[in-house]
Amino acid sequence: MRWLFFCIVLLSLLALTPVQAQENCAVDGSCPQTATQESSDLNLINNPPLVVEIPQITTPFNLDLKLYAVDPENQPMTFVFESTLTSTYSSGMASCSLQSSLLSCLSGSTSGFDKLTILVSDGMKTTPLAINIFNEAASAVSINLPPQANAGQDISAFPGHRVLLDATKTTDPNNDLVFQESSFIWKLNNEELGRGLTLLQRFDKPGAYTIDLEVTDAAGLLGKDQAVVFIQEKTSCRNTTAIYFPLDTSCQTQWPTQEGELIVMNTRSPSCSLVEVCSPELDPMIEEVLDCCDGTPLKDPKKSQACNFANKYSQGSNKRCQALYAVKAVGDSAIYMQDYFEAEMCCYGVEAICNKKTNFYKALPTPRTNKPSSQQLLCKTTPDNHILGTWLSDSIMSYNNIALQDVHAAATLTVLGTGTCVDYSVALVTLLRKLGYSNDEVFIAEASNHAYTIIRLPLDRKYHIVDTTGNKAPSIVLGNVPQGYPYCENIQNCYNDLGKQLCPELKSIVGCEGIRESFTRKTSRFSFKAQKLVKGVTELFVEEVKR
Amino acid sequence: MKSKQLKSKPLLTFLTLLTMLLFILPVQAAEILREIQPAEPAVQDSIEVKINLLHDGQQPAQYEIEERLPTDVQLLNPAQPTEIRQQDGIKNVAFLKWKIQGEPQKITSVSYTITAARPGVITFLPARAIQEDGSVLLGQGNELLVKCKPNNQCEKQENYLNCPQDCSPAAADGICNPSPDSMCDEDCTPGADIDCKPASKSYTWLWYLLSGIIILGIILFAIKLLKSREQPQQPSQQPQPTQQPPQQPQDPLAGFPGSRNL
């Protein structure tokens, strides 16, 4: 009897296993929409090795390629030169060899640039890794001379900043310097700080720190240089522990604060509270951006792809690389934010954007993000009590009402991990401002039914429009405007942590050149300038009177 | 005591089996990968995107694969996306969705075909495989550079990155190319491209200043002129002097006709 009972339970359990569909169908019921295939070839799901762009290197050098290549499946990788398909390569500029993942290049007799391509294989798939090398032909020197140590330029930073000591410009007249960690010793007050071609340091107290670099070549000859690190007192964000902040901000505290100008998009918020440049919670993201752009390899495949894009289109500008990585991370690489926060619209009953009527006045659909808090949200707006939402707590989700509200940047990025157009733009502008973009370089652009970002990338004369909403792909189109919305025509107002700002003229935005500005926009620009002028003069007058 | 132990033994076996079964059922590992062919397409080329899903579990399982289409492409096969959503102002956020059955240790593939209308980088977001329990498996994102069809003209959507055949490194394409190539790129901010000669000093301000001074001078001159014209009438407006001016000696012939104009 007991066994019979057991068998029944067992059969019932088996019956509970997933219901098998008759065939593979599209969700809308049209079966089959496109061809589906079945295979046992594991090659089909093998990711090729991912490689990180290598900055230009001057010969001679030793480089561990494992720092610049990662296999998502952790399969062992092999490296060969593309031109020879062996482990050796020689040209007038350099002669190189590969020992496992260690690439060693010696200077050739001809000066100039050379491009090496190394094939990285995981046994199934291969990825090319390009390296640009530069050979400065050394003059024939008969006697051995010490290396010419170069500790880089003096650095100015704030307490806690990540300071990169860089000796990559060091040369040796005899080419007998081995570019390995032990050849480069960094010292402060005769005490060793660390070793390596580059070294990351932090200084917590303001002051001038003189750093000594000692470089030893193969013959034991020593070259020396110095660099001074000036650590300044914090000028902004004094009431927070934030270590990265814009120099031209007036904000001193993080959310919740009444600092800044009151700005209105979906809800009213003080600009320093919304564009939260003083938030220390966002500093780890800033450090990740800095890592990407100073050559520190990012091992996460998702991040390394975004980082590759940023380095590839950086045109050699570190700051440009940082902006591109931030755009990808918030936007189409979906690293810091994922999905579109449709529930915010459904909770307020916005018919045009809430795709299912059954979700009206509910915290649904649940956003698909990697943040657990985003699964515990509440909607307190009802048809009878049609109120805008408020964000009151970053830790207790039940205090918040998500109905169409503008959330401060730190909560968007670290608590929710999702948002609507305003949230995406606020998050990106906050990161860019913390990265040092000035108040006339980056703005949240408010349009009639949308919001996006305007940024002037370093080197470029004109601004680019960027739309990261819901991980829109592509979020940035270099040399043009993203597709899918009349971005140029609909710009109404521009904001950042300093409040309402003057929007760039359409002729100064890439892709908007041919579009005529409306009369109202022109007059609003004039009145904005006049208001600023009057405000400035009044402030000066008041100051004089006080004096 | 012993009888109690005996009674509980089948129950214990049953519970053990049940626990084992429950442990086995949810173990449904999977991997997802997107393949794109060709690797370097040109504008209007047909691009086949294949999503491969390896079901690593012991039991067959159902998955919903969700692929969000990039905005800059046209869907060829299937002709229509499964779903179109609106995200704020962006109206056409298109999704393809499939329900597939994953067989143990087998790779199931679904595919679709697109074409790119303009050159540039197409970004594919990570494909999602949603399992029946709601858990989401994410694939990798992909980037695909769509090249132009060269026609010796650097057109609006083209730039030196996506169409080097048509656009020179210094083309007016909205992207600064600061590399030292003896060509000045007008897209660069002053000083960024060393090939650009420093702009000659502009003296426009001086012209404005001179014009201003001249206009001011004309206005002042005009005012002075007007004032000087008004001056003859001024005596009548001024109070009469108290002292009479010295009288001319009387003409003795005054009053006689023809006395003056002779």
PDB file of N, CA, C and O in Angstrom, chain B residues 50-111:
ATOM      1  N   LYS B  50      22.171  34.275 -35.578  1.00  0.00           N
ATOM      2  CA  LYS B  50      21.765  32.962 -35.062  1.00  0.00           C
ATOM      3  C   LYS B  50      21.973  32.963 -33.553  1.00  0.00           C
ATOM      4  O   LYS B  50      23.048  33.372 -33.082  1.00  0.00           O
ATOM      5  N   ILE B  51      20.977  32.550 -32.828  1.00  0.00           N
ATOM      6  CA  ILE B  51      21.116  32.463 -31.371  1.00  0.00           C
ATOM      7  C   ILE B  51      21.125  30.985 -30.996  1.00  0.00           C
ATOM      8  O   ILE B  51      20.162  30.255 -31.269  1.00  0.00           O
ATOM      9  N   ASN B  52      22.226  30.556 -30.405  1.00  0.00           N
ATOM     10  CA  ASN B  52      22.384  29.149 -30.021  1.00  0.00           C
ATOM     11  C   ASN B  52      22.189  29.007 -28.521  1.00  0.00           C
ATOM     12  O   ASN B  52      22.779  29.762 -27.745  1.00  0.00           O
ATOM     13  N   LEU B  53      21.384  28.033 -28.131  1.00  0.00           N
ATOM     14  CA  LEU B  53      21.173  27.791 -26.705  1.00  0.00           C
ATOM     15  C   LEU B  53      21.508  26.344 -26.383  1.00  0.00           C
ATOM     16  O   LEU B  53      20.956  25.419 -26.984  1.00  0.00           O
ATOM     17  N   LEU B  54      22.458  26.183 -25.475  1.00  0.00           N
ATOM     18  CA  LEU B  54      22.806  24.832 -25.016  1.00  0.00           C
ATOM     19  C   LEU B  54      22.045  24.569 -23.732  1.00  0.00           C
ATOM     20  O   LEU B  54      22.200  25.290 -22.744  1.00  0.00           O
ATOM     21  N   HIS B  55      21.223  23.525 -23.756  1.00  0.00           N
ATOM     22  CA  HIS B  55      20.514  23.141 -22.543  1.00  0.00           C
ATOM     23  C   HIS B  55      21.331  22.051 -21.863  1.00  0.00           C
ATOM     24  O   HIS B  55      21.482  20.953 -22.401  1.00  0.00           O
ATOM     25  N   ASP B  56      21.856  22.397 -20.701  1.00  0.00           N
ATOM     26  CA  ASP B  56      22.809  21.516 -20.028  1.00  0.00           C
ATOM     27  C   ASP B  56      22.146  20.661 -18.953  1.00  0.00           C
ATOM     28  O   ASP B  56      22.824  19.955 -18.207  1.00  0.00           O
ATOM     29  N   GLY B  57      20.818  20.754 -18.829  1.00  0.00           N
ATOM     30  CA  GLY B  57      20.125  20.031 -17.763  1.00  0.00           C
ATOM     31  C   GLY B  57      19.877  18.568 -18.115  1.00  0.00           C
ATOM     32  O   GLY B  57      20.158  18.122 -19.229  1.00  0.00           O
ATOM     33  N   GLN B  58      19.342  17.847 -17.133  1.00  0.00           N
ATOM     34  CA  GLN B  58      19.067  16.417 -17.330  1.00  0.00           C
ATOM     35  C   GLN B  58      17.705  16.186 -17.979  1.00  0.00           C
ATOM     36  O   GLN B  58      17.477  15.154 -18.606  1.00  0.00           O
ATOM     37  N   GLN B  59      16.803  17.127 -17.768  1.00  0.00           N
ATOM     38  CA  GLN B  59      15.445  17.008 -18.296  1.00  0.00           C
ATOM     39  C   GLN B  59      15.223  18.043 -19.400  1.00  0.00           C
ATOM     40  O   GLN B  59      15.833  19.118 -19.355  1.00  0.00           O
ATOM     41  N   PRO B  60      14.359  17.757 -20.343  1.00  0.00           N
ATOM     42  CA  PRO B  60      14.024  18.796 -21.329  1.00  0.00           C
ATOM     43  C   PRO B  60      13.400  20.002 -20.613  1.00  0.00           C
ATOM     44  O   PRO B  60      12.802  19.848 -19.561  1.00  0.00           O
ATOM     45  N   ALA B  61      13.583  21.162 -21.175  1.00  0.00           N
ATOM     46  CA  ALA B  61      13.023  22.365 -20.530  1.00  0.00           C
ATOM     47  C   ALA B  61      12.612  23.384 -21.576  1.00  0.00           C
ATOM     48  O   ALA B  61      13.124  23.387 -22.692  1.00  0.00           O
ATOM     49  N   GLN B  62      11.667  24.215 -21.173  1.00  0.00           N
ATOM     50  CA  GLN B  62      11.165  25.255 -22.080  1.00  0.00           C
ATOM     51  C   GLN B  62      11.876  26.579 -21.806  1.00  0.00           C
ATOM     52  O   GLN B  62      12.128  26.934 -20.650  1.00  0.00           O
ATOM     53  N   TYR B  63      12.187  27.289 -22.874  1.00  0.00           N
ATOM     54  CA  TYR B  63      12.809  28.607 -22.743  1.00  0.00           C
ATOM     55  C   TYR B  63      12.068  29.588 -23.639  1.00  0.00           C
ATOM     56  O   TYR B  63      11.575  29.202 -24.701  1.00  0.00           O
ATOM     57  N   GLU B  64      12.046  30.828 -23.205  1.00  0.00           N
ATOM     58  CA  GLU B  64      11.582  31.887 -24.101  1.00  0.00           C
ATOM     59  C   GLU B  64      12.821  32.720 -24.431  1.00  0.00           C
ATOM     60  O   GLU B  64      13.448  33.280 -23.520  1.00  0.00           O
ATOM     61  N   ILE B  65      13.156  32.768 -25.703  1.00  0.00           N
ATOM     62  CA  ILE B  65      14.311  33.571 -26.104  1.00  0.00           C
ATOM     63  C   ILE B  65      13.815  34.935 -26.542  1.00  0.00           C
ATOM     64  O   ILE B  65      12.891  35.036 -27.356  1.00  0.00           O
ATOM     65  N   GLU B  66      14.426  35.969 -25.984  1.00  0.00           N
ATOM     66  CA  GLU B  66      13.999  37.338 -26.298  1.00  0.00           C
ATOM     67  C   GLU B  66      15.186  38.089 -26.888  1.00  0.00           C
ATOM     68  O   GLU B  66      16.234  38.190 -26.269  1.00  0.00           O
ATOM     69  N   GLU B  67      14.988  38.616 -28.064  1.00  0.00           N
ATOM     70  CA  GLU B  67      16.048  39.363 -28.756  1.00  0.00           C
ATOM     71  C   GLU B  67      15.521  40.754 -29.073  1.00  0.00           C
ATOM     72  O   GLU B  67      14.496  40.909 -29.741  1.00  0.00           O
ATOM     73  N   ARG B  68      16.218  41.757 -28.561  1.00  0.00           N
ATOM     74  CA  ARG B  68      15.806  43.132 -28.892  1.00  0.00           C
ATOM     75  C   ARG B  68      16.573  43.559 -30.133  1.00  0.00           C
ATOM     76  O   ARG B  68      17.794  43.466 -30.188  1.00  0.00           O
ATOM     77  N   LEU B  69      15.843  44.050 -31.125  1.00  0.00           N
ATOM     78  CA  LEU B  69      16.488  44.413 -32.386  1.00  0.00           C
ATOM     79  C   LEU B  69      17.170  45.778 -32.282  1.00  0.00           C
ATOM     80  O   LEU B  69      16.615  46.701 -31.681  1.00  0.00           O
ATOM     81  N   PRO B  70      18.344  45.911 -32.868  1.00  0.00           N
ATOM     82  CA  PRO B  70      18.972  47.239 -32.894  1.00  0.00           C
ATOM     83  C   PRO B  70      18.086  48.204 -33.689  1.00  0.00           C
ATOM     84  O   PRO B  70      17.315  47.777 -34.562  1.00  0.00           O
ATOM     85  N   THR B  71      18.207  49.493 -33.399  1.00  0.00           N
ATOM     86  CA  THR B  71      17.294  50.459 -34.031  1.00  0.00           C
ATOM     87  C   THR B  71      17.629  50.747 -35.493  1.00  0.00           C
ATOM     88  O   THR B  71      16.763  51.137 -36.256  1.00  0.00           O
ATOM     89  N   ASP B  72      18.884  50.564 -35.861  1.00  0.00           N
ATOM     90  CA  ASP B  72      19.289  50.988 -37.203  1.00  0.00           C
ATOM     91  C   ASP B  72      19.188  49.896 -38.257  1.00  0.00           C
ATOM     92  O   ASP B  72      19.889  49.964 -39.261  1.00  0.00           O
ATOM     93  N   VAL B  73      18.356  48.896 -38.048  1.00  0.00           N
ATOM     94  CA  VAL B  73      18.297  47.796 -39.015  1.00  0.00           C
ATOM     95  C   VAL B  73      16.871  47.568 -39.508  1.00  0.00           C
ATOM     96  O   VAL B  73      15.904  48.004 -38.894  1.00  0.00           O
ATOM     97  N   GLN B  74      16.803  46.858 -40.627  1.00  0.00           N
ATOM     98  CA  GLN B  74      15.492  46.493 -41.173  1.00  0.00           C
ATOM     99  C   GLN B  74      15.372  44.975 -41.104  1.00  0.00           C
ATOM    100  O   GLN B  74      16.307  44.262 -41.490  1.00  0.00           O
ATOM    101  N   LEU B  75      14.239  44.520 -40.613  1.00  0.00           N
ATOM    102  CA  LEU B  75      14.042  43.082 -40.461  1.00  0.00           C
ATOM    103  C   LEU B  75      13.611  42.469 -41.791  1.00  0.00           C
ATOM    104  O   LEU B  75      12.676  42.944 -42.422  1.00  0.00           O
ATOM    105  N   LEU B  76      14.312  41.418 -42.229  1.00  0.00           N
ATOM    106  CA  LEU B  76      13.961  40.751 -43.489  1.00  0.00           C
ATOM    107  C   LEU B  76      13.175  39.471 -43.238  1.00  0.00           C
ATOM    108  O   LEU B  76      12.176  39.201 -43.877  1.00  0.00           O
ATOM    109  N   ASN B  77      13.675  38.661 -42.341  1.00  0.00           N
ATOM    110  CA  ASN B  77      13.006  37.392 -42.048  1.00  0.00           C
ATOM    111  C   ASN B  77      13.092  37.085 -40.561  1.00  0.00           C
ATOM    112  O   ASN B  77      14.188  36.953 -40.041  1.00  0.00           O
ATOM    113  N   PRO B  78      12.029  37.033 -39.861  1.00  0.00           N
ATOM    114  CA  PRO B  78      10.642  37.209 -40.276  1.00  0.00           C
ATOM    115  C   PRO B  78      10.358  38.661 -40.681  1.00  0.00           C
ATOM    116  O   PRO B  78      11.145  39.549 -40.357  1.00  0.00           O
ATOM    117  N   ALA B  79       9.242  38.851 -41.346  1.00  0.00           N
ATOM    118  CA  ALA B  79       8.950  40.188 -41.873  1.00  0.00           C
ATOM    119  C   ALA B  79       8.590  41.166 -40.766  1.00  0.00           C
ATOM    120  O   ALA B  79       8.831  42.362 -40.884  1.00  0.00           O
ATOM    121  N   GLN B  80       7.998  40.675 -39.696  1.00  0.00           N
ATOM    122  CA  GLN B  80       7.551  41.551 -38.604  1.00  0.00           C
ATOM    123  C   GLN B  80       8.136  41.083 -37.273  1.00  0.00           C
ATOM    124  O   GLN B  80       8.279  39.879 -37.058  1.00  0.00           O
ATOM    125  N   PRO B  81       8.445  42.024 -36.395  1.00  0.00           N
ATOM    126  CA  PRO B  81       8.891  41.596 -35.063  1.00  0.00           C
ATOM    127  C   PRO B  81       7.726  41.006 -34.267  1.00  0.00           C
ATOM    128  O   PRO B  81       6.561  41.241 -34.601  1.00  0.00           O
ATOM    129  N   THR B  82       8.040  40.276 -33.226  1.00  0.00           N
ATOM    130  CA  THR B  82       6.986  39.672 -32.407  1.00  0.00           C
ATOM    131  C   THR B  82       6.265  40.741 -31.590  1.00  0.00           C
ATOM    132  O   THR B  82       5.073  40.659 -31.357  1.00  0.00           O
ATOM    133  N   GLU B  83       7.020  41.733 -31.159  1.00  0.00           N
ATOM    134  CA  GLU B  83       6.421  42.732 -30.280  1.00  0.00           C
ATOM    135  C   GLU B  83       7.081  44.095 -30.509  1.00  0.00           C
ATOM    136  O   GLU B  83       8.285  44.159 -30.737  1.00  0.00           O
ATOM    137  N   ILE B  84       6.281  45.141 -30.448  1.00  0.00           N
ATOM    138  CA  ILE B  84       6.835  46.498 -30.537  1.00  0.00           C
ATOM    139  C   ILE B  84       6.399  47.254 -29.291  1.00  0.00           C
ATOM    140  O   ILE B  84       5.219  47.224 -28.918  1.00  0.00           O
ATOM    141  N   ARG B  85       7.356  47.872 -28.636  1.00  0.00           N
ATOM    142  CA  ARG B  85       7.019  48.608 -27.420  1.00  0.00           C
ATOM    143  C   ARG B  85       7.426  50.072 -27.570  1.00  0.00           C
ATOM    144  O   ARG B  85       8.231  50.402 -28.425  1.00  0.00           O
ATOM    145  N   GLN B  86       6.873  50.893 -26.701  1.00  0.00           N
ATOM    146  CA  GLN B  86       7.280  52.291 -26.659  1.00  0.00           C
ATOM    147  C   GLN B  86       8.035  52.548 -25.360  1.00  0.00           C
ATOM    148  O   GLN B  86       7.606  52.119 -24.291  1.00  0.00           O
ATOM    149  N   GLN B  87       9.162  53.197 -25.468  1.00  0.00           N
ATOM    150  CA  GLN B  87       9.929  53.553 -24.274  1.00  0.00           C
ATOM    151  C   GLN B  87      10.110  55.058 -24.298  1.00  0.00           C
ATOM    152  O   GLN B  87      10.928  55.585 -25.059  1.00  0.00           O
ATOM    153  N   ASP B  88       9.317  55.741 -23.515  1.00  0.00           N
ATOM    154  CA  ASP B  88       9.245  57.203 -23.551  1.00  0.00           C
ATOM    155  C   ASP B  88       8.975  57.651 -24.978  1.00  0.00           C
ATOM    156  O   ASP B  88       8.065  57.145 -25.601  1.00  0.00           O
ATOM    157  N   GLY B  89       9.819  58.532 -25.509  1.00  0.00           N
ATOM    158  CA  GLY B  89       9.548  59.031 -26.857  1.00  0.00           C
ATOM    159  C   GLY B  89       9.880  58.042 -27.956  1.00  0.00           C
ATOM    160  O   GLY B  89       9.434  58.197 -29.093  1.00  0.00           O
ATOM    161  N   ILE B  90      10.692  57.024 -27.645  1.00  0.00           N
ATOM    162  CA  ILE B  90      11.114  56.084 -28.686  1.00  0.00           C
ATOM    163  C   ILE B  90       9.963  55.107 -28.936  1.00  0.00           C
ATOM    164  O   ILE B  90       9.588  54.331 -28.055  1.00  0.00           O
ATOM    165  N   LYS B  91       9.434  55.159 -30.159  1.00  0.00           N
ATOM    166  CA  LYS B  91       8.196  54.409 -30.396  1.00  0.00           C
ATOM    167  C   LYS B  91       8.418  52.971 -30.832  1.00  0.00           C
ATOM    168  O   LYS B  91       7.635  52.102 -30.522  1.00  0.00           O
ATOM    169  N   ASN B  92       9.475  52.728 -31.605  1.00  0.00           N
ATOM    170  CA  ASN B  92       9.583  51.406 -32.201  1.00  0.00           C
ATOM    171  C   ASN B  92      10.704  50.573 -31.603  1.00  0.00           C
ATOM    172  O   ASN B  92      11.705  50.308 -32.238  1.00  0.00           O
ATOM    173  N   VAL B  93      10.524  50.164 -30.369  1.00  0.00           N
ATOM    174  CA  VAL B  93      11.480  49.247 -29.764  1.00  0.00           C
ATOM    175  C   VAL B  93      10.973  47.844 -30.078  1.00  0.00           C
ATOM    176  O   VAL B  93       9.950  47.403 -29.556  1.00  0.00           O
ATOM    177  N   ALA B  94      11.677  47.179 -31.007  1.00  0.00           N
ATOM    178  CA  ALA B  94      11.155  45.914 -31.554  1.00  0.00           C
ATOM    179  C   ALA B  94      11.840  44.710 -30.917  1.00  0.00           C
ATOM    180  O   ALA B  94      13.049  44.727 -30.657  1.00  0.00           O
ATOM    181  N   PHE B  95      11.052  43.692 -30.669  1.00  0.00           N
ATOM    182  CA  PHE B  95      11.558  42.465 -30.062  1.00  0.00           C
ATOM    183  C   PHE B  95      11.169  41.266 -30.915  1.00  0.00           C
ATOM    184  O   PHE B  95      10.076  41.224 -31.488  1.00  0.00           O
ATOM    185  N   LEU B  96      12.055  40.296 -30.957  1.00  0.00           N
ATOM    186  CA  LEU B  96      11.725  38.983 -31.507  1.00  0.00           C
ATOM    187  C   LEU B  96      11.698  38.023 -30.339  1.00  0.00           C
ATOM    188  O   LEU B  96      12.557  38.107 -29.453  1.00  0.00           O
ATOM    189  N   LYS B  97      10.723  37.110 -30.348  1.00  0.00           N
ATOM    190  CA  LYS B  97      10.643  36.148 -29.239  1.00  0.00           C
ATOM    191  C   LYS B  97      10.361  34.767 -29.796  1.00  0.00           C
ATOM    192  O   LYS B  97       9.610  34.625 -30.768  1.00  0.00           O
ATOM    193  N   TRP B  98      10.951  33.790 -29.204  1.00  0.00           N
ATOM    194  CA  TRP B  98      10.692  32.406 -29.584  1.00  0.00           C
ATOM    195  C   TRP B  98      10.491  31.584 -28.311  1.00  0.00           C
ATOM    196  O   TRP B  98      11.169  31.833 -27.315  1.00  0.00           O
ATOM    197  N   LYS B  99       9.600  30.595 -28.416  1.00  0.00           N
ATOM    198  CA  LYS B  99       9.513  29.615 -27.334  1.00  0.00           C
ATOM    199  C   LYS B  99      10.158  28.351 -27.851  1.00  0.00           C
ATOM    200  O   LYS B  99       9.746  27.824 -28.899  1.00  0.00           O
ATOM    201  N   ILE B 100      11.166  27.901 -27.201  1.00  0.00           N
ATOM    202  CA  ILE B 100      11.839  26.697 -27.677  1.00  0.00           C
ATOM    203  C   ILE B 100      11.930  25.658 -26.563  1.00  0.00           C
ATOM    204  O   ILE B 100      11.840  25.979 -25.384  1.00  0.00           O
ATOM    205  N   GLN B 101      12.126  24.445 -27.020  1.00  0.00           N
ATOM    206  CA  GLN B 101      12.278  23.370 -26.056  1.00  0.00           C
ATOM    207  C   GLN B 101      13.732  22.914 -26.078  1.00  0.00           C
ATOM    208  O   GLN B 101      14.239  22.515 -27.125  1.00  0.00           O
ATOM    209  N   GLY B 102      14.383  23.019 -24.950  1.00  0.00           N
ATOM    210  CA  GLY B 102      15.773  22.597 -24.870  1.00  0.00           C
ATOM    211  C   GLY B 102      15.868  21.131 -24.520  1.00  0.00           C
ATOM    212  O   GLY B 102      15.300  20.689 -23.519  1.00  0.00           O
ATOM    213  N   GLU B 103      16.541  20.376 -25.363  1.00  0.00           N
ATOM    214  CA  GLU B 103      16.759  18.951 -25.092  1.00  0.00           C
ATOM    215  C   GLU B 103      18.094  18.793 -24.378  1.00  0.00           C
ATOM    216  O   GLU B 103      19.032  19.551 -24.657  1.00  0.00           O
ATOM    217  N   PRO B 104      18.209  17.833 -23.461  1.00  0.00           N
ATOM    218  CA  PRO B 104      19.454  17.681 -22.693  1.00  0.00           C
ATOM    219  C   PRO B 104      20.687  17.568 -23.592  1.00  0.00           C
ATOM    220  O   PRO B 104      20.684  16.795 -24.557  1.00  0.00           O
ATOM    221  N   GLN B 105      21.687  18.355 -23.262  1.00  0.00           N
ATOM    222  CA  GLN B 105      22.985  18.335 -23.954  1.00  0.00           C
ATOM    223  C   GLN B 105      22.891  18.658 -25.451  1.00  0.00           C
ATOM    224  O   GLN B 105      23.780  18.323 -26.208  1.00  0.00           O
ATOM    225  N   LYS B 106      21.812  19.283 -25.840  1.00  0.00           N
ATOM    226  CA  LYS B 106      21.654  19.643 -27.254  1.00  0.00           C
ATOM    227  C   LYS B 106      21.659  21.162 -27.399  1.00  0.00           C
ATOM    228  O   LYS B 106      21.266  21.889 -26.488  1.00  0.00           O
ATOM    229  N   ILE B 107      22.074  21.598 -28.567  1.00  0.00           N
ATOM    230  CA  ILE B 107      22.063  23.030 -28.837  1.00  0.00           C
ATOM    231  C   ILE B 107      20.900  23.336 -29.772  1.00  0.00           C
ATOM    232  O   ILE B 107      20.800  22.746 -30.851  1.00  0.00           O
ATOM    233  N   THR B 108      20.026  24.201 -29.340  1.00  0.00           N
ATOM    234  CA  THR B 108      18.902  24.606 -30.177  1.00  0.00           C
ATOM    235  C   THR B 108      19.208  26.009 -30.709  1.00  0.00           C
ATOM    236  O   THR B 108      19.633  26.870 -29.944  1.00  0.00           O
ATOM    237  N   SER B 109      19.001  26.184 -32.003  1.00  0.00           N
ATOM    238  CA  SER B 109      19.320  27.481 -32.609  1.00  0.00           C
ATOM    239  C   SER B 109      18.085  28.103 -33.241  1.00  0.00           C
ATOM    240  O   SER B 109      17.283  27.399 -33.850  1.00  0.00           O
ATOM    241  N   VAL B 110      17.964  29.395 -33.078  1.00  0.00           N
ATOM    242  CA  VAL B 110      16.934  30.150 -33.804  1.00  0.00           C
ATOM    243  C   VAL B 110      17.669  31.244 -34.576  1.00  0.00           C
ATOM    244  O   VAL B 110      18.749  31.664 -34.174  1.00  0.00           O
ATOM    245  N   SER B 111      17.083  31.657 -35.663  1.00  0.00           N
ATOM    246  CA  SER B 111      17.801  32.663 -36.454  1.00  0.00           C
ATOM    247  C   SER B 111      16.839  33.672 -37.071  1.00  0.00           C
ATOM    248  O   SER B 111      15.631  33.419 -37.176  1.00  0.00           O
TER     249      SER B 111
END
